[in-house]
XYZ file of C-alpha atoms in Angstrom:
591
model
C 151.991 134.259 -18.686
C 150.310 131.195 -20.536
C 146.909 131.114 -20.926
C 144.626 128.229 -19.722
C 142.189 126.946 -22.232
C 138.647 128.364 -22.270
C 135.962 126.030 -20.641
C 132.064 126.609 -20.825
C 130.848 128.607 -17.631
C 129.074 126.794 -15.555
C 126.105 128.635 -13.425
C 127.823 127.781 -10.127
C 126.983 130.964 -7.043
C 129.664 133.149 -5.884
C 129.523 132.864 -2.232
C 130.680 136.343 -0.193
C 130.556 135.899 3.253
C 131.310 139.750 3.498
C 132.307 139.868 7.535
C 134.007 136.125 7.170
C 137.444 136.169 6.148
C 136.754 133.380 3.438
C 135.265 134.434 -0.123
C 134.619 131.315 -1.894
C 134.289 131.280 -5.776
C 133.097 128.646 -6.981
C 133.791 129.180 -10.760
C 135.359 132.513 -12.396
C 135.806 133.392 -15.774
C 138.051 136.745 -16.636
C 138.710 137.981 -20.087
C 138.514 140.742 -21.877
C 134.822 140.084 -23.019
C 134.119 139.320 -19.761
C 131.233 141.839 -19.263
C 129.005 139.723 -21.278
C 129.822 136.711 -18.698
C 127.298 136.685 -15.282
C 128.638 135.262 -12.104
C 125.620 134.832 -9.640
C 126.667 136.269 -6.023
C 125.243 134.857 -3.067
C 125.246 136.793 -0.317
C 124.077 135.645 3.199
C 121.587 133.100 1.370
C 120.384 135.641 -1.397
C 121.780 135.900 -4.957
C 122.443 138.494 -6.873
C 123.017 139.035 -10.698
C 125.798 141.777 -11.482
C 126.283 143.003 -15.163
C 129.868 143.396 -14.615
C 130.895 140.915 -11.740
C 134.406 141.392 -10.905
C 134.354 145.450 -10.784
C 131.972 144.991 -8.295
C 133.637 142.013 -6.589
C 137.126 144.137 -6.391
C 135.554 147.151 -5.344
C 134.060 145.092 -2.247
C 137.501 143.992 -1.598
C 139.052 147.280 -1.833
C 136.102 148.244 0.996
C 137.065 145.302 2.769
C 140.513 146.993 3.300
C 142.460 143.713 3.419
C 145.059 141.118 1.834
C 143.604 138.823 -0.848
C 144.762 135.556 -1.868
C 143.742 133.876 -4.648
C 144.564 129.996 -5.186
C 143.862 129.310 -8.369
C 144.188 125.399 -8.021
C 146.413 125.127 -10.642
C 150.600 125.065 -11.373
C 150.752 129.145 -11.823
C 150.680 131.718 -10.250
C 148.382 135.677 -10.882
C 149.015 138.558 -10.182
C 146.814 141.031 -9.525
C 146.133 144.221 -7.539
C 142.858 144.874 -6.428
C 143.928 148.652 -6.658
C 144.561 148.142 -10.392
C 142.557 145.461 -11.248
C 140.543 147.027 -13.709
C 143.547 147.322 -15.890
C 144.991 143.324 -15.077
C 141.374 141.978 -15.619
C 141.370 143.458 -19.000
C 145.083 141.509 -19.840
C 144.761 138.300 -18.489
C 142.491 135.137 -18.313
C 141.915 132.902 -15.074
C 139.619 130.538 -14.789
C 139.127 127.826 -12.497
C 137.683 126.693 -8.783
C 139.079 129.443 -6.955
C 139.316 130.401 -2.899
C 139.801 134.276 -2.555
C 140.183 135.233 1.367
C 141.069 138.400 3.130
C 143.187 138.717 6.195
C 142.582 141.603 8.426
C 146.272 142.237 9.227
C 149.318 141.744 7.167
C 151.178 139.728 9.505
C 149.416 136.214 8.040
C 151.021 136.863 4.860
C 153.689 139.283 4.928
C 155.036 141.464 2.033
C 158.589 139.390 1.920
C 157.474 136.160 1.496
C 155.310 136.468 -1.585
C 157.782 134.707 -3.101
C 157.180 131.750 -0.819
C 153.805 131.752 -1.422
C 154.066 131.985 -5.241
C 156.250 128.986 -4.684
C 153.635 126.633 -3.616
C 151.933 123.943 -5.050
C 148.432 125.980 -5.295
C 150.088 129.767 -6.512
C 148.858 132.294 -4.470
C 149.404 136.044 -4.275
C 149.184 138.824 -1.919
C 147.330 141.705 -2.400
C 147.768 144.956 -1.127
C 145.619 146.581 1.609
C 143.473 148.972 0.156
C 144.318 152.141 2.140
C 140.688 154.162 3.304
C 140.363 157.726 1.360
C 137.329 159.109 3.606
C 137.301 158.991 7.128
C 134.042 157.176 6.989
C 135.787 154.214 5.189
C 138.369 154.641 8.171
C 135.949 153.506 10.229
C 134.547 150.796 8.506
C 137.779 149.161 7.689
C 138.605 149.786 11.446
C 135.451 147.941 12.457
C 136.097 144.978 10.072
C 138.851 144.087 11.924
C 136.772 141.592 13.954
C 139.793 140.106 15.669
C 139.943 143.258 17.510
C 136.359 143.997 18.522
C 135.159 142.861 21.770
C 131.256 141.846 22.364
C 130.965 145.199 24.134
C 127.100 146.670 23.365
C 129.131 149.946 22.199
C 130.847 147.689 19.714
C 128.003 145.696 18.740
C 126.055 149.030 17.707
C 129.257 150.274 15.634
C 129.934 147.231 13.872
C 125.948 147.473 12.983
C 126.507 150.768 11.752
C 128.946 149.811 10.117
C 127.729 146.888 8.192
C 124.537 149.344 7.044
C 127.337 151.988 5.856
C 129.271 148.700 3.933
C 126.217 147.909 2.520
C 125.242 151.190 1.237
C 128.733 151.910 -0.484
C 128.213 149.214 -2.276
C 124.781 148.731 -3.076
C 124.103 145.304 -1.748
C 120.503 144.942 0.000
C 120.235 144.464 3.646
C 119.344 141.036 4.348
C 116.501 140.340 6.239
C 116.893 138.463 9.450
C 114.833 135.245 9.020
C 111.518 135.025 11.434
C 111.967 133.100 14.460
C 109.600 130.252 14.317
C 106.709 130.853 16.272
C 105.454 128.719 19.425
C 102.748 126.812 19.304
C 99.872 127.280 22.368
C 99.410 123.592 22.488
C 100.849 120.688 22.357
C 100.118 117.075 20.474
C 98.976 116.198 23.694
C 96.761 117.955 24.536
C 94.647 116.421 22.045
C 93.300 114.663 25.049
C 91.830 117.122 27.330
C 88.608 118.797 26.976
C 86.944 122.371 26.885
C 89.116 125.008 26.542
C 92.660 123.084 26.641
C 92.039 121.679 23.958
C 93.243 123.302 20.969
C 90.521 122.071 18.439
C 87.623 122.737 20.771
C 89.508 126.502 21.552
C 89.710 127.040 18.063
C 86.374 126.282 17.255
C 85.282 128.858 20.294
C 87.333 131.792 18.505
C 85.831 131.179 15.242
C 82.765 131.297 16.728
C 83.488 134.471 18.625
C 84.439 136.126 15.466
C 81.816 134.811 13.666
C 79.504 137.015 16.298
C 81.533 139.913 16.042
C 81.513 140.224 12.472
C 77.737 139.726 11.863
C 76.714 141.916 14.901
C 79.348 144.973 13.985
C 79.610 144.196 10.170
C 83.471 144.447 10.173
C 85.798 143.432 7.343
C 86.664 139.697 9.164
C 89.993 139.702 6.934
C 91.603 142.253 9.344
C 91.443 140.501 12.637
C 94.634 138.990 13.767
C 95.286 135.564 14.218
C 95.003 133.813 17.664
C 98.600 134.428 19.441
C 97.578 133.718 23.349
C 95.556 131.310 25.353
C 93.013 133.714 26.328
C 89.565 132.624 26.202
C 87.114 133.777 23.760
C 84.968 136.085 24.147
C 81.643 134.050 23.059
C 78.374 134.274 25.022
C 75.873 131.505 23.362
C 72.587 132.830 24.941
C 73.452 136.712 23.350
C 74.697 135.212 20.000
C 73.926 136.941 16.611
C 70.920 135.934 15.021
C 71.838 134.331 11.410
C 69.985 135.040 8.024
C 69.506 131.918 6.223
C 68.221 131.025 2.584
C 64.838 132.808 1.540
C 61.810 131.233 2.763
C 63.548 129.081 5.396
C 61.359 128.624 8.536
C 64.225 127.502 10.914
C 66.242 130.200 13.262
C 69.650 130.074 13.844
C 72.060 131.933 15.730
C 76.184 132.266 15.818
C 77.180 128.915 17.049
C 74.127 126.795 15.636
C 75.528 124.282 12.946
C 73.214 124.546 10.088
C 72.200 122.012 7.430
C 73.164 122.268 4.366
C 69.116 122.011 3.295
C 69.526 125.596 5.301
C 73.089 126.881 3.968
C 73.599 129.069 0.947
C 75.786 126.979 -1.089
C 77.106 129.498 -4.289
C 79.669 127.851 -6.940
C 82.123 129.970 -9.065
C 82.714 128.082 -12.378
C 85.051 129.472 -14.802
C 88.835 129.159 -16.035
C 92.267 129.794 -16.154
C 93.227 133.749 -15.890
C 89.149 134.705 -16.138
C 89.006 137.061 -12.899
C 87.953 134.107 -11.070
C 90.474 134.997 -8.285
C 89.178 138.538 -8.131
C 85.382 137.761 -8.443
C 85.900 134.867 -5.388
C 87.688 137.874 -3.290
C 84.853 139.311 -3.897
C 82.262 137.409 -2.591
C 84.510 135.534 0.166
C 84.482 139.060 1.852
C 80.618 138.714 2.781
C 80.132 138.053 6.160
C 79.725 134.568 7.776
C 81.363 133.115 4.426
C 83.455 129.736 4.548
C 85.553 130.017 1.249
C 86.628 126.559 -0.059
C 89.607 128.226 -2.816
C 90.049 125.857 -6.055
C 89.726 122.392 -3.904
C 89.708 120.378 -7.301
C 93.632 121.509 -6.995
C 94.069 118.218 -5.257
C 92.427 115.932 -8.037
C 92.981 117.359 -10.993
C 96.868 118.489 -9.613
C 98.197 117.880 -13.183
C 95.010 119.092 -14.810
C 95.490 116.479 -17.763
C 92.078 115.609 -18.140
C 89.343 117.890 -17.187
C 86.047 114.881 -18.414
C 87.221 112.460 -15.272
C 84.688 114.526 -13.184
C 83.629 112.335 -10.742
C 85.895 112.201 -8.060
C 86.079 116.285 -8.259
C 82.211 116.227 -7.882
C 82.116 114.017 -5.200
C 84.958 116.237 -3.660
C 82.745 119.517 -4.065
C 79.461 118.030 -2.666
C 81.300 117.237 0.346
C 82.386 120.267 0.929
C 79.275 122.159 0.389
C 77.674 119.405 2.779
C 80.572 119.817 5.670
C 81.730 116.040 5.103
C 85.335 116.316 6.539
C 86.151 112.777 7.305
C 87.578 109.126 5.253
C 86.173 110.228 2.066
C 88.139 113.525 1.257
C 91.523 112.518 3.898
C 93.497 112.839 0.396
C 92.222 116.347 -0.325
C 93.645 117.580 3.700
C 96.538 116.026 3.064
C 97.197 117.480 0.256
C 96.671 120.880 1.958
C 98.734 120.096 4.675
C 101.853 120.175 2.155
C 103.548 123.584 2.562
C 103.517 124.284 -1.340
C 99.616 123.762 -1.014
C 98.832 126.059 1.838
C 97.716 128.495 -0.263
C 94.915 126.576 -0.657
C 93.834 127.065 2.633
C 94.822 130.995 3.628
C 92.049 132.319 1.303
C 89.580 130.812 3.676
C 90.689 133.722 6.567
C 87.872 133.203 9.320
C 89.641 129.865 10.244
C 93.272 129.996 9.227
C 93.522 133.076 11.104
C 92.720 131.429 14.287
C 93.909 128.224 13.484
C 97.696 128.812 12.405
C 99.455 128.295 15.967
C 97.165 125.781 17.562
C 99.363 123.178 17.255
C 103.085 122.791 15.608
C 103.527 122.948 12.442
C 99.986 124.130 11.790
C 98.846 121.011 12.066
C 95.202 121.909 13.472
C 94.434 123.478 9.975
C 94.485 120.362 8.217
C 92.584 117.757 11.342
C 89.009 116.897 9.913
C 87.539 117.624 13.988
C 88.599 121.077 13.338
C 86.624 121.440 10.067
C 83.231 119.298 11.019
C 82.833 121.712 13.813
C 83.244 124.999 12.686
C 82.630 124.482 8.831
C 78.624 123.884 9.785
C 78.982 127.147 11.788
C 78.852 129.350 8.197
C 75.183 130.415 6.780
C 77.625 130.859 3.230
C 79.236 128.162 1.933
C 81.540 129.140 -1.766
C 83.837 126.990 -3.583
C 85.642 128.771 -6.634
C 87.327 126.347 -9.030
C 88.910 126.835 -12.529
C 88.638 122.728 -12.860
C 85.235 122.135 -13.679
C 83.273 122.070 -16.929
C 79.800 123.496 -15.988
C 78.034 120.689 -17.528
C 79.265 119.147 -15.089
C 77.924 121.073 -12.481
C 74.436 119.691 -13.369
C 75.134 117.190 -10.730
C 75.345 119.011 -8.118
C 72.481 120.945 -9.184
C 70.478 117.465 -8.832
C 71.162 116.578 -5.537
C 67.954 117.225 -3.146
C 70.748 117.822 -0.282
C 71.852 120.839 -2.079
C 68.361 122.760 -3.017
C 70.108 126.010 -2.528
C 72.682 125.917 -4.390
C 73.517 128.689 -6.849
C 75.964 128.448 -9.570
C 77.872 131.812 -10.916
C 79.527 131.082 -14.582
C 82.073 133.572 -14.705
C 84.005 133.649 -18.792
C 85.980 136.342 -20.510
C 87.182 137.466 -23.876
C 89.374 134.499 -25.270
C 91.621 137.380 -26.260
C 92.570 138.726 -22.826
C 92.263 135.146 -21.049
C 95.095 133.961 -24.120
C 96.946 137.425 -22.944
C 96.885 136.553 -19.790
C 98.020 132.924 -19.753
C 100.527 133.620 -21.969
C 102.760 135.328 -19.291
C 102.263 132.295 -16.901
C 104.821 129.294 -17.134
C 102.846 126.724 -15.722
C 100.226 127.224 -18.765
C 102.236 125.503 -21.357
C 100.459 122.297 -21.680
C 97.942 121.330 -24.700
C 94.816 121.906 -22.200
C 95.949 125.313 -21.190
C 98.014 127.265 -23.899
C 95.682 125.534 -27.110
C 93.836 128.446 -28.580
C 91.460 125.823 -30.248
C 90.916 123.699 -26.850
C 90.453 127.167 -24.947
C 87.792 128.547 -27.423
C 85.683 124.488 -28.045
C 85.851 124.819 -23.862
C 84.127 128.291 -23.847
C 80.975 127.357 -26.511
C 80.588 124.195 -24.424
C 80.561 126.260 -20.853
C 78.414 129.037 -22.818
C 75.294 126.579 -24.399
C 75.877 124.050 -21.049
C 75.188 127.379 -18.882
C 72.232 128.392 -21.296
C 70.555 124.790 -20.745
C 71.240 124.463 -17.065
C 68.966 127.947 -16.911
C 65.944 126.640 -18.417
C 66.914 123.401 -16.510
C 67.115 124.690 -12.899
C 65.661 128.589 -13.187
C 66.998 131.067 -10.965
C 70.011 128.388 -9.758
C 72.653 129.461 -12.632
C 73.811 133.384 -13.734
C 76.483 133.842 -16.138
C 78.557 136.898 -15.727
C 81.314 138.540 -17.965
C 84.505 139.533 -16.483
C 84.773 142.849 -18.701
C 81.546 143.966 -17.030
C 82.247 142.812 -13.316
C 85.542 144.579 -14.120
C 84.540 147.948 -15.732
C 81.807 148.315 -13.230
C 81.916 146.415 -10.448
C 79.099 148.089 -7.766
C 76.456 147.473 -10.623
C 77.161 143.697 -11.203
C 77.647 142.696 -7.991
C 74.634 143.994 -6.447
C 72.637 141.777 -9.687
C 75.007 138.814 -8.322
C 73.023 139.593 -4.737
C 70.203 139.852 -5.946
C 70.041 136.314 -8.054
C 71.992 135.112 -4.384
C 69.124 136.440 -2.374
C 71.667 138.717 -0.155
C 71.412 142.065 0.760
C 73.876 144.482 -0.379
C 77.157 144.900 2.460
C 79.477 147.135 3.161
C 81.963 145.002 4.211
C 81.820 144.420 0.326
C 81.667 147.419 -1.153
C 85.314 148.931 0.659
C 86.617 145.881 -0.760
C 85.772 147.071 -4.519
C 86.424 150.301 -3.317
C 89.970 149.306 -1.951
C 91.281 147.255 -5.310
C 89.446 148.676 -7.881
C 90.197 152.717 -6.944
C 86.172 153.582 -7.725
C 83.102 154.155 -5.834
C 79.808 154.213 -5.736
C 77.853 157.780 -7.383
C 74.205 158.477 -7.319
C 72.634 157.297 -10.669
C 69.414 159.573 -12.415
C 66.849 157.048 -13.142
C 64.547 157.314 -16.121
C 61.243 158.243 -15.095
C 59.173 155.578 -13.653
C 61.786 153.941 -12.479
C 63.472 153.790 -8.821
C 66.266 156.797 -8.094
C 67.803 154.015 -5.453
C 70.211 152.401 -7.399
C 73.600 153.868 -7.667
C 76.248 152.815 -9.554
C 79.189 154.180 -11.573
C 78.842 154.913 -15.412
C 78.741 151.291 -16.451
C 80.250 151.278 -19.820
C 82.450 154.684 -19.782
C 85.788 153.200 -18.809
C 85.506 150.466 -21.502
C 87.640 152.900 -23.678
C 90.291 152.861 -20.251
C 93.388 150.747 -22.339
C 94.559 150.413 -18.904
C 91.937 148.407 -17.337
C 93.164 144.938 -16.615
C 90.612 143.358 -18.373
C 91.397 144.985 -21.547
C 94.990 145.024 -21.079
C 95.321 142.492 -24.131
C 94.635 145.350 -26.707
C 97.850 147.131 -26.200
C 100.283 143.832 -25.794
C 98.605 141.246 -28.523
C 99.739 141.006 -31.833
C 97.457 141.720 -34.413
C 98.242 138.225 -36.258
C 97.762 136.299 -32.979
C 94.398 138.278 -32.645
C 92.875 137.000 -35.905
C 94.205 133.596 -35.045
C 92.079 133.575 -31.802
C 89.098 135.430 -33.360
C 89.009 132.870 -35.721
C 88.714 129.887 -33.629
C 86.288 131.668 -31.267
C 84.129 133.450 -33.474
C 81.299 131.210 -32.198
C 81.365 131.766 -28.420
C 82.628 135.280 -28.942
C 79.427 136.061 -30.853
C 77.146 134.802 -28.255
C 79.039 136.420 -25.626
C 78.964 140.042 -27.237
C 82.672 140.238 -28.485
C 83.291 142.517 -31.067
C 86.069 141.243 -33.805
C 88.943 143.580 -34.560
C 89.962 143.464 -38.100
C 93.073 145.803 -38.508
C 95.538 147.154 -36.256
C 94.096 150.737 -35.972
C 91.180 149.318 -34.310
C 93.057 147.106 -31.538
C 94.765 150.674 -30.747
C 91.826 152.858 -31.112
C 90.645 153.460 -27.509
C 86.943 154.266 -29.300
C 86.887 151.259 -30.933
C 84.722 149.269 -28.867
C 85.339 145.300 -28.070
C 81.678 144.730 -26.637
C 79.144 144.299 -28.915
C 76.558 143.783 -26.394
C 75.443 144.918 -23.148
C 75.634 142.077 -19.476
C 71.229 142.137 -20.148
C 71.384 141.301 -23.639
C 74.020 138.258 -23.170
C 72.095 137.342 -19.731
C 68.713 138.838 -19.081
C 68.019 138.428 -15.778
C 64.846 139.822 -14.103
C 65.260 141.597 -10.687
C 63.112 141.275 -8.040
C 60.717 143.651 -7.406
């Protein structure tokens, strides 16, 4: 049999349609070296990557139990057996757009006229049924047979157990049956109406309600389901919760007062790329009657080219933190509203929880009426962005409408963030994967935070990831403290949940309180499996010295030790702080 001249593979899908009677290929290769070939197989929308392709696409004939075709689009004719086919793959070469289909029975292409078919334009030939060994195969090549199953429930539930059985034998993953698209509980039009039927003003009563429940019960708000019925909240106004506002604040409010941001807590997370900014805003996003704003600077820096053209991010931010949802920051919704950008939105869990089937589409999540009357609801206000220089948070700082506001500069060890980014493949860009940009950024964040301090005292508190991350209890309840919260233990299950520790009972010098507890703060430095130090076991040595040299600056202030050799990086004693959270930050508790 002539050959047909090799062509380049091209990555088109195998499409199996295993209870059709049509397997489409779009493009096979067969040769001898054919195991180092990959043919992608799509299977009821999901692909799959085989090492060796056509074993595994015979075999699933041979379960199929039926006659195979294959039209090889061309002027000659194969063939192969799909009993033998290990042995013909091995000898011969086909390549080409290619149809394979199964019949069930033999009468669509009989035994005695293969040689008719062989004689047409498109060469086709007949395989052999593949006759069941096990009685178990019996039965599923019985149950294949579509054409002769009726839409009886008895046959429905075989053919199901049959397909799980196919399935199995040959090691292809159930599919999962797609969610059916959930109802709405309103309509567009009802826009319109007022109180309870309409879906803005019912949303904004089960936030509300939940608000109350969380603060009066002090339950983890993350675990309440979203809003699936029409059933009224259950909110009374004149027994509402009474709310704890910002230290020396005169004014009383309760769950369903909208306070002023002159009255809010407004706390900023200010950091970058891969710095535990994502765990430290869980965190804090977890303490009751918080509204979480999650990276909003997203929408104008979305190609994060330029990081200096601050302005329109800062006016973005001080929006937020005053409630302003209306012509100003439309853009920033809208951006939202795009189903790539959700995300942006989910983190915040006391509304999208109750906001999600309002309205098709999800549409009430991203109206501004929504958001002016339930953002003013939240005594907590946090935005966490990886955008922002914090020199630039010295603005917002100013602003007499924000005279609470706190800002929490969160930076790690150049060596683990560089670890970290370098598995992402959206950090490839100058801004992002530069050591020399990444280290110039942390000495400006590190002296900018050191002059906002003396600036604006007690409004700015730099924290290290390695010690947020090695002992979490300790630094979190100084984060309180500098916030002017109480510790909660909504909270603390949270740290105890993702971080596997808890809390033990401290001895205290003498003098000093016994009240704190805490777990040993430094002792699990020397853990090589602690995320934050993860760097030390997967870093090159050369690339190590590269960054060390280019930080040596910032890493100095911040209490990084250098690692000279490569018996250091791997010696778990070797330690990689060089000073303690106090000495890099002192900060003064309050008595």
């Amino acid at each position: 049999m002539a050959s047909i001249s090799r062509m380049q593979p091209r990555p088109h899908p195998l499409r199996m349609d295993s209870f059709d009677e049509v397997l489409e290929v779009d493009m096979i290769e067969v040769s001898k070296d054919f195991g180092k070939q990959c043919t992608l197989l799509q299977h009821r929308g999901r692909v799959f990557d085989f090492e060796y392709e056509f074993y595994t696409i015979w075999n699933v004939l041979e379960k199929l139990g039926g006659n195979v075709l294959i039209s090889s689009g061309g002027n000659r004719s194969t063939d192969y057996h799909s009993s033998s086919a290990h042995h013909t793959l091995q000898d011969k070469q086909f390549l080409g757009p290619s149809s394979v289909r199964f019949s069930e029975t033999t009468e669509k292409y009989p035994k005695e006229n293969t040689d008719h078919v062989q004689a047409q334009t498109t060469k086709q030939t007949q395989f052999k049924p593949f006759k069941p060994a096990r009685k178990e195969d019996d039965e599923i090549s019985e149950i294949l047979h579509m054409t002769d199953i009726q839409k009886t429930g008895k046959s429905v539930q075989a053919r199901l157990r049959a397909r799980k059985r196919f399935m199995a034998l040959n090691r292809i993953p159930m599919m999962k049956p797609k969610p059916k698209p959930q109802l709405s509980l309103f309509g567009f039009n009802s826009l319109q109406l007022n109180g309870l039927d309409n879906p803005l003003f019912f949303g904004a009563q089960h936030v509300k309600a939940r608000l109350d429940r969380e603060i009066k019960k002090g339950e983890d708000a993350s675990k309440y389901l979203a809003v699936a019925s029409k059933e009224p909240p259950n909110f009374n106004v004149t027994n509402a919760a009474l709310i704890e506002t910002t230290k020396g604040n005169d004014a009383v409010y309760h769950v369903g007062d909208k306070i002023p941001p002159e009255n809010a807590r407004q706390i900023l997370i200010a950091t970058t790329w891969r710095s535990g900014s994502s765990f430290t805003g869980d965190i804090f996003r977890h303490y009751p009657g918080t509204y979480y704003s999650f990276e909003p600077l997203h929408y104008t820096f979305q190609h994060a080219s330029n990081l200096e053209d601050y302005e329109p991010a800062i006016r973005l931010l001080k929006s937020l933190f005053k409630c302003q949802y209306d012509s100003t920051n439309l853009g920033y919704l809208k951006h939202v509203s795009l189903g790539k950008n959700h995300f942006l939105f989910d983190e915040n869990f006391r509304v999208w929880q109750v906001c999600q089937r309002l309205l098709p589409g999800k549409a009430a999540c991203f109206m501004p009426r929504l958001y002016q009357a339930v953002c003013p609801l939240f005594p907590i206000r946090l935005i966490k962005t990886v955008r922002l220089r914090v020199e630039y948070t010295a603005e917002l700082l100013a602003d007499p409408e924000l005279p609470n506001l706190k800002v929490i500069v969160l930076i790690r060890d150049p060596r683990g963030t560089m670890n970290s980014r370098s598995s992402m493949d959206w950090c490839l860009k100058d801004h992002c994967a530069n050591v020399t940009k990444v280290c110039d950024d942390l000495d400006r964040d590190l002296a900018s935070a050191y002059d906002l301090r003396d600036k604006y005292p007690g409004r700015v508190y730099l924290i290290r990831y390695e010690d947020l991350s090695v002992d979490p209890y300790e630094n979190v309840d100084k984060i309180f403290e500098f916030l002017d919260l109480p510790q909660n233990s909504v909270v603390d299950n949270f740290i105890k949940t993702h971080t596997k520790t808890s809390r033990i009972a401290k001895v205290m010098p003498k003098g000093q309180s016994g009240s704190k507890i805490s777990v040993n703060p430094y002792g699990t430095y020397r853990d090589s499996k602690t995320t934050a130090f993860a760097w030390r076991k997967k870093m090159d040595i050369n690339y190590i010295h590269h960054i060390q040299t280019n930080c040596k600056a910032p890493m100095d202030k911040a209490g990084y030790h250098l690692i000279e050799t490569s018996e250091q990086r791997d010696d778990p004693d070797f330690p990689v702080i060089s000073k303690t959270a106090e000495e890099v930050w002192p900060w003064e508790k309050r008595q």
